[in-house]
Structures are given as C-alpha cells and as structure tokens.
Amino acid sequence: MTSRDKGSITSLYVCDFPQTLDRIDLSKHFTKFDGFVACRLAKDKTGQKICFVDLTSHKFAQYAKDKMQGYKFAGQTTRGLNIRISDNSKQ
C-alpha cells in the first residue's frame, strides 16, 4: 500500500473554466464527489484563475478528474475543463 492509498489529500489542478466563476460556483460541481475536502482558487503566471480541488484519496481524485475532464459550463465556448492530478498533492 502506498502513501496515496492511506487517506492522504490529493489535489486536482483545474483550469480552462470561465473567469467569472468563483470558488462557490466551482465547489458546487465537485462537492458531489466522495472525498471532497475543499476548493481553492489561485492565479497562474498569466493572471488566469485556476482551481485546486482537494480530495481525501488518489482514488477519489482520479474518479472526479475522469468525470469532470472537458466539462463545459453553461455558455462556455472553449474546450471545457482541463484537469490533472497536482504535483503538489499533500502526501
């Protein structure tokens, strides 16, 4: 069993969402997944909003990523959410 399987926090790095969304808007889409802990907003090097979604295990994070990858918000004309497992997950 690896440290990822022992209940450590795994974070998803989420980008390519409408910049008008806030933490609450984004949280609403991730709270439905088992293991959801928190949703945090930050800005990348270009000033674009990005989001980190914390989940209680790598398994839960992978499932949420698989289900939400490419998700488009109402009126969104871009390609949809781009999600990956964060390199900085707390293990």
CSV table of N, CA, C and O in Angstrom, one decimal:
chain,number,residue,atom,x,y,z
A,1,MET,N,0.9,-1.2,0.0
A,1,MET,CA,0.0,0.0,0.0
A,1,MET,C,0.9,1.2,0.0
A,1,MET,O,1.8,1.4,0.8
A,2,THR,N,0.6,2.2,-0.9
A,2,THR,CA,1.4,3.4,-1.0
A,2,THR,C,0.8,4.5,-0.1
A,2,THR,O,-0.3,4.3,0.4
A,3,SER,N,1.5,5.6,0.1
A,3,SER,CA,1.0,6.7,0.9
A,3,SER,C,-0.2,7.3,0.2
A,3,SER,O,-1.1,7.8,0.9
A,4,ARG,N,-0.4,7.1,-1.1
A,4,ARG,CA,-1.5,7.6,-1.7
A,4,ARG,C,-2.8,6.9,-1.3
A,4,ARG,O,-3.9,7.4,-1.4
A,5,ASP,N,-2.6,5.6,-0.9
A,5,ASP,CA,-3.8,4.8,-0.5
A,5,ASP,C,-4.1,4.9,1.0
A,5,ASP,O,-5.1,4.4,1.4
A,6,LYS,N,-3.4,5.7,1.7
A,6,LYS,CA,-3.6,5.7,3.2
A,6,LYS,C,-4.4,7.0,3.6
A,6,LYS,O,-4.3,7.4,4.7
A,7,GLY,N,-5.2,7.5,2.8
A,7,GLY,CA,-6.0,8.7,3.2
A,7,GLY,C,-5.4,10.0,3.1
A,7,GLY,O,-5.8,11.0,3.7
A,8,SER,N,-4.3,10.1,2.3
A,8,SER,CA,-3.6,11.4,2.2
A,8,SER,C,-4.5,12.3,1.3
A,8,SER,O,-5.3,11.8,0.5
A,9,ILE,N,-4.3,13.6,1.3
A,9,ILE,CA,-5.0,14.5,0.5
A,9,ILE,C,-4.4,14.5,-0.9
A,9,ILE,O,-3.2,14.6,-1.1
A,10,THR,N,-5.2,14.4,-1.9
A,10,THR,CA,-4.8,14.5,-3.3
A,10,THR,C,-5.5,15.7,-3.9
A,10,THR,O,-6.7,15.9,-3.7
A,11,SER,N,-4.8,16.6,-4.6
A,11,SER,CA,-5.3,17.8,-5.2
A,11,SER,C,-5.4,17.7,-6.7
A,11,SER,O,-4.5,17.1,-7.3
A,12,LEU,N,-6.5,18.2,-7.2
A,12,LEU,CA,-6.7,18.3,-8.6
A,12,LEU,C,-6.4,19.7,-9.0
A,12,LEU,O,-6.8,20.7,-8.3
A,13,TYR,N,-5.6,19.9,-10.1
A,13,TYR,CA,-5.3,21.2,-10.7
A,13,TYR,C,-6.3,21.4,-11.8
A,13,TYR,O,-6.4,20.6,-12.7
A,14,VAL,N,-7.2,22.4,-11.7
A,14,VAL,CA,-8.3,22.6,-12.7
A,14,VAL,C,-8.1,24.0,-13.3
A,14,VAL,O,-7.9,25.0,-12.7
A,15,CYS,N,-8.1,24.0,-14.7
A,15,CYS,CA,-8.0,25.3,-15.4
A,15,CYS,C,-9.0,25.2,-16.6
A,15,CYS,O,-9.7,24.3,-16.8
A,16,ASP,N,-9.0,26.3,-17.4
A,16,ASP,CA,-9.8,26.5,-18.5
A,16,ASP,C,-11.3,26.5,-18.2
A,16,ASP,O,-12.1,25.9,-18.9
A,17,PHE,N,-11.6,27.3,-17.2
A,17,PHE,CA,-13.0,27.5,-16.8
A,17,PHE,C,-13.3,29.0,-17.0
A,17,PHE,O,-12.4,29.8,-17.0
A,18,PRO,N,-14.6,29.4,-17.1
A,18,PRO,CA,-14.9,30.8,-17.3
A,18,PRO,C,-14.4,31.6,-16.1
A,18,PRO,O,-14.5,31.2,-14.9
A,19,GLN,N,-13.7,32.7,-16.4
A,19,GLN,CA,-13.0,33.5,-15.3
A,19,GLN,C,-14.0,34.2,-14.5
A,19,GLN,O,-13.7,34.8,-13.4
A,20,THR,N,-15.3,34.2,-14.8
A,20,THR,CA,-16.3,34.9,-14.0
A,20,THR,C,-16.7,34.0,-12.8
A,20,THR,O,-17.4,34.4,-11.9
A,21,LEU,N,-16.4,32.7,-12.9
A,21,LEU,CA,-16.7,31.8,-11.8
A,21,LEU,C,-15.9,32.0,-10.5
A,21,LEU,O,-14.8,32.4,-10.6
A,22,ASP,N,-16.5,31.8,-9.4
A,22,ASP,CA,-15.8,31.9,-8.1
A,22,ASP,C,-15.7,30.5,-7.4
A,22,ASP,O,-16.1,29.5,-8.0
A,23,ARG,N,-15.1,30.5,-6.3
A,23,ARG,CA,-14.9,29.3,-5.5
A,23,ARG,C,-16.2,28.5,-5.3
A,23,ARG,O,-16.3,27.3,-5.4
A,24,ILE,N,-17.2,29.3,-4.9
A,24,ILE,CA,-18.5,28.6,-4.6
A,24,ILE,C,-19.1,28.0,-5.9
A,24,ILE,O,-19.6,26.8,-5.8
A,25,ASP,N,-19.0,28.7,-7.0
A,25,ASP,CA,-19.5,28.1,-8.3
A,25,ASP,C,-18.8,26.8,-8.6
A,25,ASP,O,-19.4,25.8,-9.0
A,26,LEU,N,-17.5,26.8,-8.5
A,26,LEU,CA,-16.7,25.6,-8.8
A,26,LEU,C,-16.9,24.5,-7.7
A,26,LEU,O,-17.0,23.3,-8.1
A,27,SER,N,-17.0,24.9,-6.5
A,27,SER,CA,-17.2,23.9,-5.4
A,27,SER,C,-18.5,23.1,-5.7
A,27,SER,O,-18.6,21.9,-5.4
A,28,LYS,N,-19.5,23.8,-6.2
A,28,LYS,CA,-20.8,23.1,-6.4
A,28,LYS,C,-20.7,21.9,-7.3
A,28,LYS,O,-21.5,20.9,-7.2
A,29,HIS,N,-19.7,21.9,-8.2
A,29,HIS,CA,-19.5,20.9,-9.2
A,29,HIS,C,-18.7,19.7,-8.6
A,29,HIS,O,-18.7,18.6,-9.2
A,30,PHE,N,-17.9,20.0,-7.6
A,30,PHE,CA,-17.1,18.9,-7.0
A,30,PHE,C,-17.5,18.4,-5.7
A,30,PHE,O,-17.1,17.3,-5.3
A,31,THR,N,-18.4,19.0,-5.0
A,31,THR,CA,-18.9,18.5,-3.7
A,31,THR,C,-19.7,17.2,-3.9
A,31,THR,O,-19.8,16.5,-2.9
A,32,LYS,N,-20.1,16.9,-5.0
A,32,LYS,CA,-20.9,15.7,-5.3
A,32,LYS,C,-20.0,14.5,-5.3
A,32,LYS,O,-20.5,13.3,-5.2
A,33,PHE,N,-18.7,14.6,-5.3
A,33,PHE,CA,-17.8,13.5,-5.4
A,33,PHE,C,-17.3,13.1,-4.0
A,33,PHE,O,-17.0,13.9,-3.1
A,34,ASP,N,-17.3,11.8,-3.7
A,34,ASP,CA,-16.8,11.2,-2.5
A,34,ASP,C,-15.4,11.8,-2.2
A,34,ASP,O,-14.6,11.9,-3.1
A,35,GLY,N,-15.2,12.1,-0.9
A,35,GLY,CA,-13.8,12.5,-0.5
A,35,GLY,C,-13.6,14.0,-0.7
A,35,GLY,O,-12.5,14.5,-0.4
A,36,PHE,N,-14.5,14.8,-1.2
A,36,PHE,CA,-14.3,16.2,-1.4
A,36,PHE,C,-14.0,16.9,0.0
A,36,PHE,O,-14.6,16.6,1.0
A,37,VAL,N,-12.9,17.7,0.0
A,37,VAL,CA,-12.5,18.4,1.2
A,37,VAL,C,-12.6,19.9,1.0
A,37,VAL,O,-13.3,20.6,1.8
A,38,ALA,N,-12.1,20.4,-0.1
A,38,ALA,CA,-12.1,21.9,-0.3
A,38,ALA,C,-11.8,22.2,-1.8
A,38,ALA,O,-11.3,21.4,-2.5
A,39,CYS,N,-12.1,23.5,-2.1
A,39,CYS,CA,-11.9,24.0,-3.4
A,39,CYS,C,-11.2,25.4,-3.1
A,39,CYS,O,-11.7,26.2,-2.4
A,40,ARG,N,-10.0,25.6,-3.8
A,40,ARG,CA,-9.2,26.8,-3.6
A,40,ARG,C,-8.9,27.4,-4.9
A,40,ARG,O,-8.6,26.8,-5.8
A,41,LEU,N,-9.1,28.8,-5.0
A,41,LEU,CA,-8.7,29.5,-6.2
A,41,LEU,C,-7.4,30.2,-6.1
A,41,LEU,O,-7.0,30.6,-5.0
A,42,ALA,N,-6.7,30.3,-7.2
A,42,ALA,CA,-5.4,31.0,-7.2
A,42,ALA,C,-5.3,31.5,-8.6
A,42,ALA,O,-6.2,31.4,-9.4
A,43,LYS,N,-4.2,32.2,-8.9
A,43,LYS,CA,-3.9,32.7,-10.3
A,43,LYS,C,-2.6,32.1,-10.8
A,43,LYS,O,-1.7,31.9,-10.0
A,44,ASP,N,-2.6,31.8,-12.1
A,44,ASP,CA,-1.4,31.2,-12.7
A,44,ASP,C,-0.4,32.4,-13.1
A,44,ASP,O,-0.7,33.6,-12.8
A,45,LYS,N,0.7,32.1,-13.7
A,45,LYS,CA,1.7,33.1,-14.1
A,45,LYS,C,1.1,34.2,-15.0
A,45,LYS,O,1.6,35.3,-15.0
A,46,THR,N,0.1,33.9,-15.7
A,46,THR,CA,-0.5,34.8,-16.7
A,46,THR,C,-1.7,35.6,-16.1
A,46,THR,O,-2.2,36.5,-16.7
A,47,GLY,N,-2.0,35.3,-14.8
A,47,GLY,CA,-3.1,36.0,-14.2
A,47,GLY,C,-4.5,35.4,-14.3
A,47,GLY,O,-5.5,35.9,-13.8
A,48,GLN,N,-4.5,34.2,-15.0
A,48,GLN,CA,-5.8,33.5,-15.1
A,48,GLN,C,-6.1,32.7,-13.9
A,48,GLN,O,-5.2,32.2,-13.2
A,49,LYS,N,-7.4,32.7,-13.5
A,49,LYS,CA,-7.8,31.9,-12.4
A,49,LYS,C,-7.6,30.4,-12.6
A,49,LYS,O,-7.8,29.9,-13.7
A,50,ILE,N,-7.1,29.7,-11.6
A,50,ILE,CA,-7.0,28.3,-11.6
A,50,ILE,C,-7.6,27.8,-10.3
A,50,ILE,O,-7.8,28.6,-9.4
A,51,CYS,N,-7.9,26.5,-10.2
A,51,CYS,CA,-8.6,26.0,-9.0
A,51,CYS,C,-7.8,24.7,-8.6
A,51,CYS,O,-7.4,23.9,-9.4
A,52,PHE,N,-7.7,24.5,-7.3
A,52,PHE,CA,-7.2,23.3,-6.7
A,52,PHE,C,-8.4,22.7,-5.9
A,52,PHE,O,-9.0,23.3,-5.1
A,53,VAL,N,-8.7,21.4,-6.2
A,53,VAL,CA,-9.8,20.7,-5.5
A,53,VAL,C,-9.1,19.6,-4.7
A,53,VAL,O,-8.4,18.8,-5.3
A,54,ASP,N,-9.3,19.7,-3.4
A,54,ASP,CA,-8.7,18.7,-2.5
A,54,ASP,C,-9.7,17.5,-2.3
A,54,ASP,O,-10.8,17.8,-1.9
A,55,LEU,N,-9.2,16.3,-2.4
A,55,LEU,CA,-10.0,15.1,-2.1
A,55,LEU,C,-9.2,14.2,-1.2
A,55,LEU,O,-7.9,14.3,-1.1
A,56,THR,N,-9.9,13.3,-0.5
A,56,THR,CA,-9.2,12.5,0.6
A,56,THR,C,-8.4,11.4,0.1
A,56,THR,O,-7.7,10.8,0.9
A,57,SER,N,-8.4,11.1,-1.2
A,57,SER,CA,-7.6,10.0,-1.7
A,57,SER,C,-7.3,10.1,-3.1
A,57,SER,O,-8.0,10.8,-3.9
A,58,HIS,N,-6.3,9.5,-3.6
A,58,HIS,CA,-5.9,9.5,-5.0
A,58,HIS,C,-7.0,8.9,-5.8
A,58,HIS,O,-7.4,9.3,-6.9
A,59,LYS,N,-7.6,7.8,-5.3
A,59,LYS,CA,-8.7,7.1,-6.0
A,59,LYS,C,-9.9,8.1,-6.2
A,59,LYS,O,-10.5,8.1,-7.3
A,60,PHE,N,-10.3,8.8,-5.2
A,60,PHE,CA,-11.4,9.8,-5.3
A,60,PHE,C,-11.1,10.9,-6.3
A,60,PHE,O,-11.9,11.3,-7.1
A,61,ALA,N,-9.8,11.4,-6.2
A,61,ALA,CA,-9.4,12.4,-7.1
A,61,ALA,C,-9.4,12.0,-8.6
A,61,ALA,O,-9.8,12.7,-9.5
A,62,GLN,N,-8.9,10.7,-8.8
A,62,GLN,CA,-8.9,10.2,-10.2
A,62,GLN,C,-10.3,10.1,-10.7
A,62,GLN,O,-10.6,10.4,-11.9
A,63,TYR,N,-11.2,9.6,-9.9
A,63,TYR,CA,-12.6,9.5,-10.3
A,63,TYR,C,-13.2,10.8,-10.7
A,63,TYR,O,-13.9,11.0,-11.7
A,64,ALA,N,-13.0,11.8,-9.8
A,64,ALA,CA,-13.6,13.2,-10.1
A,64,ALA,C,-12.9,13.8,-11.3
A,64,ALA,O,-13.6,14.4,-12.2
A,65,LYS,N,-11.7,13.6,-11.5
A,65,LYS,CA,-11.0,14.0,-12.7
A,65,LYS,C,-11.6,13.4,-14.0
A,65,LYS,O,-11.9,14.1,-14.9
A,66,ASP,N,-11.7,12.1,-13.9
A,66,ASP,CA,-12.3,11.4,-15.1
A,66,ASP,C,-13.7,11.9,-15.4
A,66,ASP,O,-14.0,12.0,-16.6
A,67,LYS,N,-14.5,12.1,-14.4
A,67,LYS,CA,-15.9,12.5,-14.6
A,67,LYS,C,-16.0,14.0,-15.1
A,67,LYS,O,-16.9,14.4,-15.8
A,68,MET,N,-15.1,14.9,-14.6
A,68,MET,CA,-15.2,16.3,-14.9
A,68,MET,C,-14.3,16.8,-16.1
A,68,MET,O,-14.5,17.9,-16.5
A,69,GLN,N,-13.4,16.0,-16.5
A,69,GLN,CA,-12.5,16.4,-17.6
A,69,GLN,C,-13.3,16.8,-18.8
A,69,GLN,O,-14.2,16.1,-19.3
A,70,GLY,N,-13.1,18.0,-19.3
A,70,GLY,CA,-13.8,18.5,-20.5
A,70,GLY,C,-15.2,19.1,-20.2
A,70,GLY,O,-15.8,19.6,-21.2
A,71,TYR,N,-15.6,19.1,-19.0
A,71,TYR,CA,-16.9,19.6,-18.6
A,71,TYR,C,-17.0,21.1,-19.1
A,71,TYR,O,-16.1,21.9,-18.9
A,72,LYS,N,-18.1,21.4,-19.7
A,72,LYS,CA,-18.4,22.8,-20.1
A,72,LYS,C,-19.5,23.4,-19.3
A,72,LYS,O,-20.5,22.8,-19.1
A,73,PHE,N,-19.2,24.6,-18.8
A,73,PHE,CA,-20.3,25.4,-18.1
A,73,PHE,C,-21.2,26.0,-19.1
A,73,PHE,O,-20.9,26.2,-20.2
A,74,ALA,N,-22.4,26.3,-18.6
A,74,ALA,CA,-23.4,26.9,-19.5
A,74,ALA,C,-22.8,28.2,-20.2
A,74,ALA,O,-22.3,29.0,-19.6
A,75,GLY,N,-23.0,28.2,-21.5
A,75,GLY,CA,-22.5,29.3,-22.3
A,75,GLY,C,-21.0,29.3,-22.6
A,75,GLY,O,-20.5,30.1,-23.3
A,76,GLN,N,-20.3,28.3,-22.1
A,76,GLN,CA,-18.8,28.2,-22.3
A,76,GLN,C,-18.6,27.7,-23.7
A,76,GLN,O,-19.1,26.7,-24.2
A,77,THR,N,-17.7,28.4,-24.5
A,77,THR,CA,-17.4,28.1,-25.9
A,77,THR,C,-16.0,27.5,-26.0
A,77,THR,O,-15.7,27.0,-27.1
A,78,THR,N,-15.2,27.5,-25.0
A,78,THR,CA,-13.9,27.0,-25.0
A,78,THR,C,-14.0,25.5,-24.9
A,78,THR,O,-15.1,24.9,-24.7
A,79,ARG,N,-12.9,24.8,-24.8
A,79,ARG,CA,-12.8,23.3,-24.8
A,79,ARG,C,-13.3,22.7,-23.6
A,79,ARG,O,-13.5,21.5,-23.6
A,80,GLY,N,-13.5,23.4,-22.5
A,80,GLY,CA,-14.0,22.7,-21.3
A,80,GLY,C,-12.9,22.6,-20.3
A,80,GLY,O,-11.7,22.9,-20.6
A,81,LEU,N,-13.2,22.1,-19.1
A,81,LEU,CA,-12.2,22.0,-18.0
A,81,LEU,C,-11.0,21.1,-18.4
A,81,LEU,O,-11.2,20.1,-19.1
A,82,ASN,N,-9.9,21.6,-18.0
A,82,ASN,CA,-8.6,20.8,-18.2
A,82,ASN,C,-8.2,20.5,-16.7
A,82,ASN,O,-8.0,21.4,-15.9
A,83,ILE,N,-8.1,19.2,-16.4
A,83,ILE,CA,-7.9,18.8,-15.0
A,83,ILE,C,-6.7,17.8,-15.0
A,83,ILE,O,-6.6,16.9,-15.9
A,84,ARG,N,-5.8,17.9,-14.0
A,84,ARG,CA,-4.8,16.9,-13.8
A,84,ARG,C,-4.6,16.8,-12.3
A,84,ARG,O,-4.9,17.7,-11.5
A,85,ILE,N,-3.9,15.7,-11.9
A,85,ILE,CA,-3.6,15.5,-10.5
A,85,ILE,C,-2.4,16.4,-10.3
A,85,ILE,O,-1.4,16.4,-11.0
A,86,SER,N,-2.5,17.2,-9.2
A,86,SER,CA,-1.5,18.2,-8.9
A,86,SER,C,-0.2,17.5,-8.5
A,86,SER,O,-0.2,16.5,-7.7
A,87,ASP,N,0.9,18.1,-8.9
A,87,ASP,CA,2.3,17.6,-8.5
A,87,ASP,C,2.5,17.9,-7.0
A,87,ASP,O,3.4,17.3,-6.4
A,88,ASN,N,1.7,18.8,-6.4
A,88,ASN,CA,1.9,19.2,-5.1
A,88,ASN,C,0.9,18.6,-4.1
A,88,ASN,O,0.7,19.2,-3.0
A,89,SER,N,0.3,17.5,-4.5
A,89,SER,CA,-0.6,16.9,-3.6
A,89,SER,C,0.0,16.6,-2.2
A,89,SER,O,1.2,16.2,-2.2
A,90,LYS,N,-0.7,16.8,-1.2
A,90,LYS,CA,-0.2,16.6,0.2
A,90,LYS,C,-0.2,15.1,0.6
A,90,LYS,O,-1.3,14.5,0.8
A,91,GLN,N,1.0,14.5,0.6
A,91,GLN,CA,1.0,13.1,1.0
A,91,GLN,C,1.7,12.9,2.3
A,91,GLN,O,2.5,13.6,2.7
